[in-house]
Short mmCIF file of C-alpha atoms and ligand atoms in Angstrom, two decimals:
data_model
loop_
_atom_site.label_atom_id
_atom_site.label_comp_id
_atom_site.label_asym_id
_atom_site.label_seq_id
_atom_site.Cartn_x
_atom_site.Cartn_y
_atom_site.Cartn_z
CA MET A 1 0.00 0.00 -0.01
CA ARG A 2 1.23 3.44 -0.91
CA VAL A 3 0.50 6.31 1.47
CA ILE A 4 0.10 9.55 -0.42
CA VAL A 5 -0.18 12.95 1.23
CA LYS A 6 -2.03 15.28 -1.14
CA LYS A 7 -2.41 19.03 -0.82
CA GLY A 8 -6.00 20.01 -1.40
CA LYS A 9 -9.52 20.08 -0.06
CA ILE A 10 -11.16 16.85 1.05
CA ALA A 11 -14.57 18.04 -0.22
CA ASP A 12 -13.16 18.31 -3.77
CA LEU A 13 -11.36 14.94 -3.77
CA LYS A 14 -12.31 12.17 -6.11
CA SER A 15 -11.93 8.90 -4.27
CA GLU A 16 -13.70 5.58 -3.92
CA ALA A 17 -14.24 6.22 -0.21
CA LEU A 18 -13.67 8.94 2.33
CA VAL A 19 -13.09 7.75 5.86
CA ILE A 20 -14.77 10.22 8.24
CA PRO A 21 -14.17 9.98 11.98
CA HIS A 22 -16.93 10.76 14.43
CA PHE A 23 -17.13 10.98 18.22
CA GLU A 24 -20.28 9.84 20.03
CA GLY A 25 -22.90 12.54 19.91
CA LYS A 26 -24.13 15.11 17.42
CA GLU A 27 -21.05 17.36 17.20
CA LEU A 28 -19.36 17.32 13.76
CA LEU A 29 -15.54 17.42 13.52
CA GLY A 30 -13.91 19.95 11.20
CA ILE A 31 -13.61 17.45 8.38
CA SER A 32 -17.28 16.45 8.50
CA LYS A 33 -18.51 20.06 8.78
CA LEU A 34 -16.96 20.89 5.41
CA LEU A 35 -18.29 17.69 3.79
CA ASP A 36 -21.72 18.19 5.29
CA LYS A 37 -21.93 21.70 3.85
CA LYS A 38 -20.73 20.72 0.42
CA SER A 39 -23.04 17.68 0.21
CA GLY A 40 -26.16 19.46 1.34
CA GLY A 41 -26.43 17.87 4.74
CA LEU A 42 -25.37 14.25 4.07
CA ILE A 43 -23.30 13.74 7.23
CA LYS A 44 -25.93 15.31 9.51
CA GLU A 45 -28.48 12.98 7.99
CA ILE A 46 -26.33 9.86 8.60
CA ILE A 47 -26.09 10.87 12.21
CA ALA A 48 -29.73 11.89 12.58
CA ARG A 49 -30.88 8.46 11.33
CA GLY A 50 -29.52 7.03 14.58
CA ASP A 51 -28.03 3.82 13.37
CA PHE A 52 -24.51 5.26 13.43
CA GLU A 53 -23.78 6.62 16.87
CA GLY A 54 -19.97 6.95 16.74
CA LYS A 55 -19.32 4.16 19.18
CA HIS A 56 -15.63 3.11 19.01
CA LEU A 57 -14.98 0.89 16.00
CA GLN A 58 -18.48 1.22 14.65
CA VAL A 59 -18.53 1.78 10.84
CA SER A 60 -21.22 2.80 8.41
CA VAL A 61 -20.98 3.02 4.61
CA THR A 62 -23.05 5.58 2.65
CA TYR A 63 -23.13 6.20 -1.13
CA THR A 64 -22.85 9.85 -1.97
CA ARG A 65 -24.78 9.53 -5.29
CA GLY A 66 -23.11 12.64 -6.71
CA ALA A 67 -23.48 14.85 -3.69
CA LEU A 68 -19.66 14.76 -3.45
CA PRO A 69 -16.91 13.92 -5.84
CA ALA A 70 -16.03 10.93 -3.62
CA LYS A 71 -18.20 7.84 -4.19
CA ARG A 72 -18.67 6.68 -0.59
CA ILE A 73 -18.55 8.01 2.95
CA VAL A 74 -17.21 5.56 5.51
CA MET A 75 -18.07 6.91 8.94
CA VAL A 76 -15.94 5.45 11.71
CA GLY A 77 -16.68 5.74 15.43
CA PHE A 78 -14.04 7.23 17.80
CA GLY A 79 -16.16 6.53 20.90
CA LYS A 80 -16.56 9.04 23.72
CA LYS A 81 -14.39 12.13 23.32
CA ALA A 82 -13.27 12.05 26.97
CA ASP A 83 -11.99 8.46 26.62
CA PHE A 84 -10.05 8.99 23.38
CA THR A 85 -6.51 7.63 23.05
CA MET A 86 -3.96 7.10 20.31
CA GLU A 87 -4.65 3.38 20.72
CA LYS A 88 -8.28 3.95 19.92
CA LEU A 89 -7.31 6.07 16.89
CA ARG A 90 -5.11 3.21 15.56
CA GLY A 91 -7.97 0.78 16.07
CA ALA A 92 -10.64 2.97 14.45
CA TYR A 93 -8.66 3.58 11.29
CA ALA A 94 -7.67 -0.09 11.02
CA THR A 95 -11.30 -1.09 11.25
CA ALA A 96 -12.34 1.46 8.65
CA ALA A 97 -9.57 0.30 6.31
CA ARG A 98 -10.64 -3.31 6.64
CA GLN A 99 -14.20 -2.29 5.90
CA VAL A 100 -12.96 -0.53 2.73
CA ARG A 101 -11.06 -3.65 1.71
CA SER A 102 -14.13 -5.83 2.25
CA LEU A 103 -15.92 -3.62 -0.33
CA LYS A 104 -13.20 -4.74 -2.75
CA LEU A 105 -11.93 -1.21 -3.19
CA LYS A 106 -8.26 -0.53 -4.05
CA GLU A 107 -8.08 3.02 -2.75
CA PHE A 108 -9.43 5.32 -0.06
CA SER A 109 -8.84 8.65 1.52
CA THR A 110 -9.09 10.69 4.71
CA SER A 111 -8.16 14.00 6.15
CA LEU A 112 -6.61 14.75 9.50
CA ASP A 113 -8.57 17.91 9.94
CA PHE A 114 -10.14 16.83 13.22
CA VAL A 115 -7.90 19.16 15.23
CA SER A 116 -10.20 19.30 18.25
CA ILE A 117 -8.08 16.41 19.55
CA ASP A 118 -5.37 17.59 21.85
CA GLN A 119 -2.58 15.44 20.42
CA PRO A 120 0.08 16.86 18.07
CA LEU A 121 -0.40 16.37 14.34
CA ASP A 122 2.69 14.13 13.90
CA GLN A 123 1.44 11.68 16.55
CA ILE A 124 -2.01 11.60 14.94
CA ALA A 125 -0.54 10.97 11.47
CA GLN A 126 1.73 8.25 12.76
CA ALA A 127 -1.16 6.47 14.58
CA ILE A 128 -3.41 6.60 11.54
CA VAL A 129 -0.85 5.30 9.07
CA GLU A 130 0.21 2.57 11.47
CA GLY A 131 -3.36 1.60 12.24
CA VAL A 132 -4.29 1.36 8.58
CA SER A 133 -1.29 -0.55 7.45
CA LEU A 134 -1.04 -2.90 10.51
CA GLY A 135 -4.78 -3.56 10.32
CA LEU A 136 -4.62 -4.56 6.68
CA TYR A 137 -1.90 -7.22 7.22
CA GLN A 138 -2.58 -10.61 5.66
CA PHE A 139 -0.33 -13.59 5.22
CA THR A 140 -0.95 -15.18 1.77
CA PRO A 141 2.25 -16.70 0.28
CA PHE A 142 0.97 -20.22 0.86
CA LYS A 143 -2.47 -19.65 -0.76
CA THR A 144 -2.49 -20.85 -4.33
CA VAL A 145 -6.25 -21.23 -5.01
CA GLU A 146 -8.45 -18.25 -5.95
CA ARG A 147 -5.61 -15.75 -5.34
CA ASP A 148 -7.61 -13.13 -7.29
CA LYS A 149 -10.14 -13.07 -4.45
CA ILE A 150 -7.54 -11.73 -2.01
CA GLY A 151 -8.43 -8.05 -1.60
CA GLU A 152 -5.65 -5.54 -1.42
CA ILE A 153 -5.73 -1.79 -0.95
CA LYS A 154 -3.09 -0.18 -3.07
CA GLU A 155 -3.45 3.46 -2.15
CA PHE A 156 -4.22 5.46 0.97
CA ASN A 157 -4.54 9.26 0.50
CA ILE A 158 -4.28 11.82 3.19
CA VAL A 159 -5.59 15.23 2.09
CA GLU A 160 -4.39 18.38 3.72
CA GLU A 161 -4.86 22.04 2.87
CA LYS A 162 -1.93 23.65 4.68
CA ASP A 163 1.63 23.40 3.24
CA GLU A 164 3.35 23.09 6.63
CA SER A 165 0.94 20.34 7.78
CA CYS A 166 1.60 18.46 4.54
CA ILE A 167 5.35 18.47 5.35
CA THR A 168 4.75 17.23 8.92
CA ILE A 169 2.34 14.48 7.77
CA ARG A 170 4.64 13.39 4.94
CA SER A 171 7.64 12.86 7.22
CA THR A 172 5.71 11.06 9.97
CA ALA A 173 3.80 8.95 7.46
CA LYS A 174 7.14 7.88 6.01
CA ALA A 175 8.41 6.93 9.49
CA ALA A 176 5.14 5.05 10.21
CA GLU A 177 5.50 3.17 6.94
CA ILE A 178 9.06 2.15 7.85
CA ILE A 179 7.89 0.86 11.24
CA SER A 180 4.86 -0.95 9.78
CA ASN A 181 7.13 -2.50 7.18
CA ALA A 182 9.34 -3.91 9.96
CA VAL A 183 6.26 -5.23 11.81
CA TYR A 184 5.15 -6.96 8.53
CA PHE A 185 8.63 -8.47 8.18
CA THR A 186 8.38 -9.84 11.72
CA ARG A 187 4.79 -11.06 11.34
CA ASP A 188 5.72 -12.83 8.09
CA MET A 189 8.60 -14.63 9.73
CA VAL A 190 6.41 -15.73 12.64
CA SER A 191 3.52 -16.81 10.36
CA THR A 192 5.85 -18.85 8.16
CA PRO A 193 5.72 -22.54 8.99
CA GLY A 194 8.54 -24.26 10.80
CA ASN A 195 9.59 -26.26 7.75
CA SER A 196 10.47 -22.96 5.99
CA MET A 197 11.40 -20.76 8.89
CA THR A 198 14.23 -22.94 10.19
CA PRO A 199 17.34 -21.47 11.95
CA THR A 200 18.92 -21.31 8.46
CA GLY A 201 15.81 -19.56 7.23
CA MET A 202 16.06 -17.00 9.96
CA ALA A 203 19.72 -16.38 9.08
CA GLU A 204 18.61 -15.71 5.47
CA GLU A 205 16.06 -13.20 6.69
CA ALA A 206 18.78 -11.56 8.75
CA ARG A 207 20.86 -11.29 5.63
CA LYS A 208 18.08 -9.22 4.04
CA VAL A 209 18.26 -6.84 7.00
CA ALA A 210 22.05 -6.71 6.65
CA LYS A 211 21.73 -5.31 3.09
CA ARG A 212 21.16 -1.97 4.79
CA LYS A 213 23.75 0.69 5.49
CA ASN A 214 25.54 0.30 8.86
CA VAL A 215 24.15 -3.24 9.41
CA VAL A 216 26.51 -6.19 9.72
CA LEU A 217 25.47 -9.83 10.00
CA LYS A 218 27.31 -12.77 11.50
CA ALA A 219 25.59 -16.14 11.49
CA PHE A 220 27.61 -18.57 13.51
CA ASP A 221 27.20 -22.37 13.04
CA GLU A 222 27.33 -25.27 15.47
CA SER A 223 31.04 -25.84 15.16
CA TRP A 224 31.64 -22.24 16.23
CA MET A 225 29.28 -22.76 19.20
CA LYS A 226 31.13 -25.91 20.17
CA LYS A 227 34.49 -24.17 19.96
CA ASN A 228 33.18 -21.28 22.10
CA GLY A 229 31.33 -23.43 24.65
CA MET A 230 27.74 -22.49 24.00
CA ASN A 231 26.66 -25.86 25.31
CA ALA A 232 23.27 -24.78 26.66
CA LEU A 233 22.20 -23.66 23.23
CA LEU A 234 23.83 -26.76 21.63
CA GLY A 235 22.00 -29.00 24.18
CA VAL A 236 18.66 -27.79 22.89
CA ALA A 237 19.78 -28.12 19.25
CA GLN A 238 21.01 -31.73 19.78
CA GLY A 239 17.60 -33.41 19.23
CA SER A 240 17.13 -31.88 15.77
CA ASP A 241 18.74 -32.56 12.37
CA GLU A 242 18.24 -28.97 11.43
CA PRO A 243 21.42 -27.04 12.21
CA ALA A 244 21.30 -24.26 14.79
CA ARG A 245 22.55 -20.76 14.17
CA PHE A 246 23.74 -18.01 16.51
CA ILE A 247 22.76 -14.92 14.63
CA VAL A 248 24.39 -11.57 15.40
CA LEU A 249 22.96 -8.52 13.71
CA GLU A 250 24.78 -5.26 14.42
CA TYR A 251 23.50 -1.80 13.69
CA LYS A 252 25.93 1.09 14.04
CA GLY A 253 23.95 4.31 13.85
CA GLY A 254 25.63 6.05 16.76
CA GLU A 255 29.10 7.34 17.40
CA LYS A 256 31.92 4.87 17.08
CA ASP A 257 32.54 4.72 20.80
CA ASP A 258 28.92 4.89 21.91
CA PRO A 259 28.27 1.74 23.93
CA VAL A 260 25.85 -0.83 22.49
CA ILE A 261 22.30 -1.72 23.45
CA VAL A 262 21.88 -5.49 23.16
CA LEU A 263 18.56 -6.93 22.06
CA ILE A 264 18.17 -10.67 22.53
CA GLY A 265 15.32 -12.60 20.92
CA LYS A 266 14.25 -16.18 21.67
CA ALA A 267 14.19 -18.08 18.42
CA ILE A 268 12.96 -21.62 18.76
CA THR A 269 11.75 -22.21 15.20
CA PHE A 270 9.61 -25.09 16.44
CA ASP A 271 9.13 -26.02 20.09
CA SER A 272 7.76 -29.60 20.38
CA GLY A 273 8.88 -29.65 23.99
CA GLY A 274 11.56 -32.19 23.17
CA ILE A 275 11.62 -35.39 25.22
CA SER A 276 9.25 -33.60 27.66
CA LEU A 277 6.86 -33.54 24.75
CA LYS A 278 4.05 -31.06 24.63
CA PRO A 279 0.38 -32.18 24.20
CA ALA A 280 -0.71 -32.38 20.58
CA GLU A 281 -3.40 -29.71 20.90
CA LYS A 282 -2.25 -26.39 19.41
CA MET A 283 1.28 -27.65 19.03
CA ASP A 284 1.21 -26.16 15.51
CA GLU A 285 1.27 -22.70 17.16
CA MET A 286 4.72 -23.48 18.49
CA LYS A 287 6.11 -22.43 15.09
CA SER A 288 5.74 -18.95 16.62
CA ASP A 289 8.25 -19.70 19.38
CA MET A 290 10.80 -17.60 17.45
CA ALA A 291 8.66 -14.42 17.72
CA GLY A 292 11.19 -12.78 20.05
CA GLY A 293 13.99 -13.34 17.60
CA ALA A 294 11.86 -12.09 14.70
CA ALA A 295 10.91 -8.99 16.74
CA VAL A 296 14.54 -7.98 17.49
CA MET A 297 15.37 -8.47 13.83
CA GLY A 298 12.42 -6.24 12.86
CA ALA A 299 13.51 -3.62 15.35
CA VAL A 300 17.09 -3.54 13.86
CA MET A 301 15.52 -3.25 10.40
CA ALA A 302 13.43 -0.26 11.38
CA ALA A 303 16.29 1.35 13.32
CA ALA A 304 18.47 1.18 10.23
CA ASP A 305 15.76 2.49 7.91
CA LEU A 306 14.95 5.34 10.34
CA ARG A 307 18.71 5.97 10.69
CA LEU A 308 18.43 6.16 14.47
CA LYS A 309 21.53 7.43 16.15
CA VAL A 310 22.15 4.42 18.38
CA ASN A 311 24.39 1.36 18.34
CA ALA A 312 22.32 -1.77 18.78
CA VAL A 313 23.19 -5.42 18.43
CA ALA A 314 20.55 -8.15 18.07
CA LEU A 315 21.42 -11.63 19.25
CA ILE A 316 19.27 -14.49 18.02
CA PRO A 317 20.11 -17.97 19.21
CA ALA A 318 18.06 -20.03 16.70
CA THR A 319 17.27 -23.70 16.93
CA GLU A 320 14.50 -26.25 16.86
CA ASN A 321 13.45 -28.18 20.03
CA LEU A 322 12.80 -31.79 18.92
CA PRO A 323 12.90 -35.22 20.56
CA GLY A 324 15.42 -36.87 18.23
CA GLY A 325 17.65 -39.89 19.09
CA ARG A 326 20.45 -37.62 20.25
CA ALA A 327 18.15 -35.23 22.06
CA TYR A 328 19.03 -33.82 25.47
CA LYS A 329 17.08 -35.49 28.31
CA PRO A 330 15.65 -34.66 31.74
CA GLY A 331 18.39 -35.30 34.20
CA ASP A 332 21.17 -34.21 31.87
CA VAL A 333 23.56 -31.50 32.99
CA LEU A 334 24.77 -28.83 30.56
CA LYS A 335 27.70 -26.54 30.99
CA SER A 336 26.70 -23.11 29.75
CA LEU A 337 28.94 -20.54 28.05
CA SER A 338 29.24 -18.77 31.42
CA GLY A 339 30.78 -21.93 32.94
CA GLN A 340 27.81 -22.41 35.23
CA THR A 341 26.09 -25.79 35.06
CA ILE A 342 22.40 -26.43 34.53
CA GLU A 343 20.42 -29.57 35.41
CA ILE A 344 17.62 -30.24 32.92
CA ILE A 345 14.34 -30.95 34.64
CA SER A 346 12.18 -30.37 31.57
CA THR A 347 13.43 -30.26 27.99
CA ASP A 348 10.36 -27.99 27.38
CA ALA A 349 12.03 -25.21 29.35
CA GLU A 350 14.46 -24.77 26.41
CA GLY A 351 14.16 -21.07 25.68
CA ARG A 352 15.90 -20.06 28.86
CA LEU A 353 18.88 -22.29 27.95
CA THR A 354 19.37 -20.66 24.62
CA LEU A 355 19.01 -17.22 26.20
CA ALA A 356 21.45 -18.09 28.94
CA ASP A 357 24.23 -18.44 26.43
CA ALA A 358 23.13 -15.34 24.51
CA LEU A 359 23.10 -13.33 27.76
CA THR A 360 26.68 -14.39 28.54
CA TYR A 361 27.74 -13.44 25.01
CA ALA A 362 25.98 -10.09 25.46
CA GLY A 363 28.10 -9.35 28.51
CA ARG A 364 31.23 -9.57 26.42
CA LEU A 365 29.99 -6.63 24.35
CA LYS A 366 29.97 -4.48 27.55
CA PRO A 367 26.49 -3.14 26.80
CA VAL A 368 24.73 -0.15 28.40
CA ALA A 369 21.55 -2.17 28.38
CA ILE A 370 20.25 -5.68 27.58
CA VAL A 371 16.68 -6.26 26.64
CA ASP A 372 15.51 -9.79 25.90
CA VAL A 373 12.27 -10.63 24.23
CA ALA A 374 10.98 -14.15 24.51
CA THR A 375 7.87 -16.35 24.21
CA LEU A 376 9.16 -17.86 27.41
CA THR A 377 6.44 -19.20 29.63
CA GLY A 378 2.81 -20.37 29.52
CA ALA A 379 2.79 -19.18 33.13
CA CYS A 380 3.03 -15.59 32.01
CA VAL A 381 -0.09 -16.04 29.93
CA ILE A 382 -1.92 -17.51 32.91
CA ALA A 383 -0.77 -14.64 35.14
CA LEU A 384 -1.40 -11.68 32.85
CA GLY A 385 -3.50 -12.85 29.87
CA ASP A 386 -2.61 -12.51 26.22
CA ASN A 387 -2.85 -8.76 25.83
CA VAL A 388 0.23 -7.77 27.74
CA ILE A 389 3.92 -8.31 28.00
CA GLY A 390 5.33 -9.56 31.26
CA MET A 391 8.31 -7.44 32.37
CA MET A 392 11.05 -8.34 34.82
CA GLY A 393 14.49 -6.89 35.27
CA THR A 394 17.30 -5.60 37.41
CA ASP A 395 17.43 -1.91 36.48
CA GLU A 396 14.78 0.66 37.47
CA THR A 397 15.82 3.26 34.87
CA LEU A 398 15.76 0.76 32.05
CA LYS A 399 12.33 -0.60 33.18
CA GLN A 400 10.97 2.96 33.17
CA LYS A 401 12.24 3.52 29.63
CA ILE A 402 10.45 0.36 28.52
CA ARG A 403 7.30 1.51 30.34
CA ASN A 404 7.45 4.85 28.52
CA ALA A 405 7.78 3.16 25.14
CA ALA A 406 4.91 0.80 26.05
CA ASP A 407 2.68 3.80 26.84
CA SER A 408 3.23 5.50 23.52
CA THR A 409 3.00 2.40 21.33
CA GLY A 410 0.15 0.57 23.05
CA GLU A 411 2.37 -2.52 23.41
CA ARG A 412 1.64 -2.69 27.11
CA VAL A 413 4.01 -4.11 29.74
CA TRP A 414 3.30 -5.12 33.31
CA GLU A 415 5.97 -5.84 35.83
CA LEU A 416 6.34 -9.02 37.85
CA PRO A 417 8.67 -9.16 40.87
CA LEU A 418 12.14 -10.82 40.81
CA TRP A 419 12.48 -11.13 44.59
CA GLU A 420 15.10 -13.29 46.22
CA ASP A 421 12.59 -15.99 47.27
CA TYR A 422 12.11 -17.03 43.68
CA HIS A 423 15.90 -17.63 43.20
CA GLU A 424 15.75 -20.43 45.80
CA LEU A 425 13.37 -22.35 43.49
CA ILE A 426 15.91 -22.85 40.71
CA LYS A 427 18.76 -24.20 42.81
CA SER A 428 19.80 -27.71 41.78
CA ASP A 429 20.99 -30.55 44.08
CA ILE A 430 23.76 -31.59 41.70
CA ALA A 431 24.43 -28.61 39.44
CA ASP A 432 24.41 -24.81 39.87
CA TYR A 433 20.81 -24.37 38.71
CA LYS A 434 17.95 -26.35 37.38
CA ASN A 435 15.99 -25.23 34.34
CA THR A 436 12.55 -25.14 35.96
CA GLY A 437 11.29 -23.88 39.30
CA GLY A 438 7.94 -25.71 39.38
CA ARG A 439 4.51 -24.57 38.29
CA ALA A 440 4.02 -21.76 40.81
CA GLY A 441 5.33 -18.42 39.62
CA GLY A 442 6.71 -19.98 36.46
CA ALA A 443 7.19 -16.65 34.58
CA ILE A 444 9.19 -15.32 37.49
CA THR A 445 11.36 -18.40 38.14
CA ALA A 446 12.17 -18.38 34.42
CA ALA A 447 13.36 -14.78 34.72
CA ALA A 448 15.27 -15.60 37.97
CA PHE A 449 17.05 -18.30 35.96
CA LEU A 450 17.95 -15.84 33.15
CA SER A 451 19.27 -13.36 35.71
CA LYS A 452 22.04 -15.79 36.61
CA PHE A 453 23.59 -15.21 33.20
CA VAL A 454 23.21 -11.44 33.02
CA GLY A 455 26.24 -10.23 34.92
CA LYS A 456 26.32 -6.66 36.13
CA TYR A 457 24.63 -4.99 33.11
CA PRO A 458 21.24 -3.24 33.24
CA TRP A 459 18.78 -5.82 32.01
CA VAL A 460 15.12 -6.19 31.25
CA HIS A 461 13.32 -9.38 30.27
CA LEU A 462 10.10 -9.18 28.26
CA ASP A 463 7.92 -12.33 28.24
CA ILE A 464 5.78 -12.15 25.09
CA ALA A 465 4.23 -15.63 25.26
CA GLY A 466 0.77 -14.08 25.48
CA PRO A 467 0.71 -11.32 22.88
CA ALA A 468 3.01 -12.89 20.24
CA TRP A 469 0.27 -15.01 18.72
CA LEU A 470 -3.36 -14.05 18.89
CA ALA A 471 -6.34 -16.45 18.67
CA LYS A 472 -8.74 -13.58 17.79
CA ASP A 473 -8.43 -10.42 15.78
CA LYS A 474 -7.70 -7.18 17.59
CA PRO A 475 -8.53 -3.87 15.83
CA TYR A 476 -5.15 -3.36 14.24
CA ILE A 477 -3.69 -6.84 14.81
CA PRO A 478 -5.27 -9.56 12.69
CA LYS A 479 -5.27 -12.96 14.45
CA GLY A 480 -2.09 -14.97 14.28
CA ALA A 481 1.36 -13.40 14.41
CA SER A 482 1.18 -9.91 16.04
CA GLY A 483 4.72 -8.66 15.57
CA VAL A 484 4.65 -7.55 19.16
CA GLY A 485 7.86 -6.05 20.47
CA VAL A 486 8.94 -4.32 17.26
CA ARG A 487 7.16 -1.02 17.79
CA LEU A 488 8.02 -1.15 21.52
CA LEU A 489 11.77 -1.62 20.80
CA VAL A 490 11.87 0.92 18.03
CA GLN A 491 10.23 3.50 20.29
CA PHE A 492 12.73 2.58 23.07
CA LEU A 493 15.63 3.11 20.75
CA LYS A 494 14.18 6.32 19.40
CA ASP A 495 13.74 7.73 22.94
CA TRP A 496 17.23 6.54 23.82
CA GLN A 497 18.82 8.61 21.01
CA LYS A 498 16.81 11.67 22.04
CA LYS A 499 17.49 11.60 25.75
CA GLY A 500 20.81 9.86 25.90
CA LYS A 501 21.92 7.59 28.66
CA ASN A 502 19.66 8.81 31.45
N1 LIG B 1 7.51 -21.84 24.21
C1 LIG B 1 7.04 -22.22 25.46
C2 LIG B 1 6.18 -21.12 26.18
C3 LIG B 1 4.89 -20.83 25.50
C4 LIG B 1 3.69 -21.40 25.92
C5 LIG B 1 4.81 -19.81 24.56
C6 LIG B 1 2.51 -21.04 25.32
C7 LIG B 1 3.63 -19.47 23.99
C8 LIG B 1 2.45 -20.09 24.38
C9 LIG B 1 8.16 -22.56 26.41
O1 LIG B 1 9.29 -23.09 25.80
C10 LIG B 1 7.71 -23.62 27.37
O2 LIG B 1 7.37 -24.67 26.93
N2 LIG B 1 7.62 -23.26 28.64
C11 LIG B 1 7.15 -24.17 29.59
C12 LIG B 1 8.10 -24.07 30.82
C13 LIG B 1 7.85 -25.14 31.79
C14 LIG B 1 8.26 -26.51 31.27
C15 LIG B 1 8.70 -24.83 33.04
C16 LIG B 1 5.77 -23.77 30.03
O3 LIG B 1 5.47 -22.55 30.06
O4 LIG B 1 4.92 -24.62 30.25
MN1 LIG B 2 9.20 -25.16 25.54
ZN1 LIG B 3 9.58 -22.53 23.89
#
């Protein structure tokens, strides 16, 4: 989809459909006042009829029959004015765009002339473009039958009268397109089945990111891991014939001696549970167990395209978790890259093993911050639901930065405690640690385990097991792969470059 910012008057625009926002009640926003006048009262009539009230996400399509140059009016509800948020704005525009697509149209338009909202124009423009493009996502490469029935909007026009507003909207729309593009990249990787999106497949995707300026890729193989002692990662990889990869994607947008921010993403390209096999039901969804890895790759992609002035390194320890003849087993002890030993209680607690080695590797880069993103525990979904990211970490300042990014992107985080008590639960009788701490507080004991490999660097762990894969549509996230984490991390990096280290 192309986003085109046109200078002109919305009432004069020829378009298949004009999306017109409306708050609950009778009051017309700037944009609808103009259209109402020009059309001889069309908008007021739509509202007077009573079937469109402006409730959030409500839509109503009206044919203009020559009263306006545009062929259709698509009214979209913003809900109560007092309850309005940027999140609601994204959702409303996504819903309108999907309605337009369901009418088999290829093009539609809107205007941002509803200035009664208190937010700055650039934020509004970003939310609208992100809402529309994220809401229209569909994953179709494996569909071969009736491909012509797949609807696709090719053009989204934003009309604006003032020159300076056009400039603002153009530049933020561009940024929003870059970010949406990165979310698409991540969603595509997560949607792609495990037989295509193998660790090698992920390394190939990383190579696409590395075509950009200032991005460098290293994709280490198993012999490198062996030589370096990444035996926790190798332990997980052992049960699979598919070779593992340790992917390092560096983005150097900052000064040469600016310290790096390390982003680590869990990348189990299929998690069967291994010898501690998962139940069959919904096991197919475990192709999405690489969503953290895909998210950090998407974030590096967007950071490079936005030319953010930061140095960031993404670490993606990629492997399958399968119960092959050479698979690691409950009771085994692995010696991690850190030198610390881990007793395996469940081979289904594999993510934390791969992350342990990545965290140790991260420490060698002397980072200012480490953020890991992982579909780590079912327990986190039980604790918080599937709409929120579980956050745990060692550094207050870093946690606050993540909270700020969560507030502005709508990718919400909620903190769980990492108190000392939980650390007791992962002590092993025969090794340094064991890889599970029992059912109670499972999200927290997983994080307590990770903390043993962090060293002294500021660290935040984000458990995305809930929001990474959605069973039901959300307004601007179609069901399936959500791409969660990309917008959060990009915002975090953006804020970092603005405000510096504190
Ligand atoms: N990949 C899963 C966690 C998961 C569960 C992600 C549901 C998304 C949806 C992880 O590897 C896992 O299996 N965790 C176990 C840990 C347990 C064995 C301690 C879990 O949560 O049950
Ligand atoms: Mn598992
Ligand atoms: Zn897993």
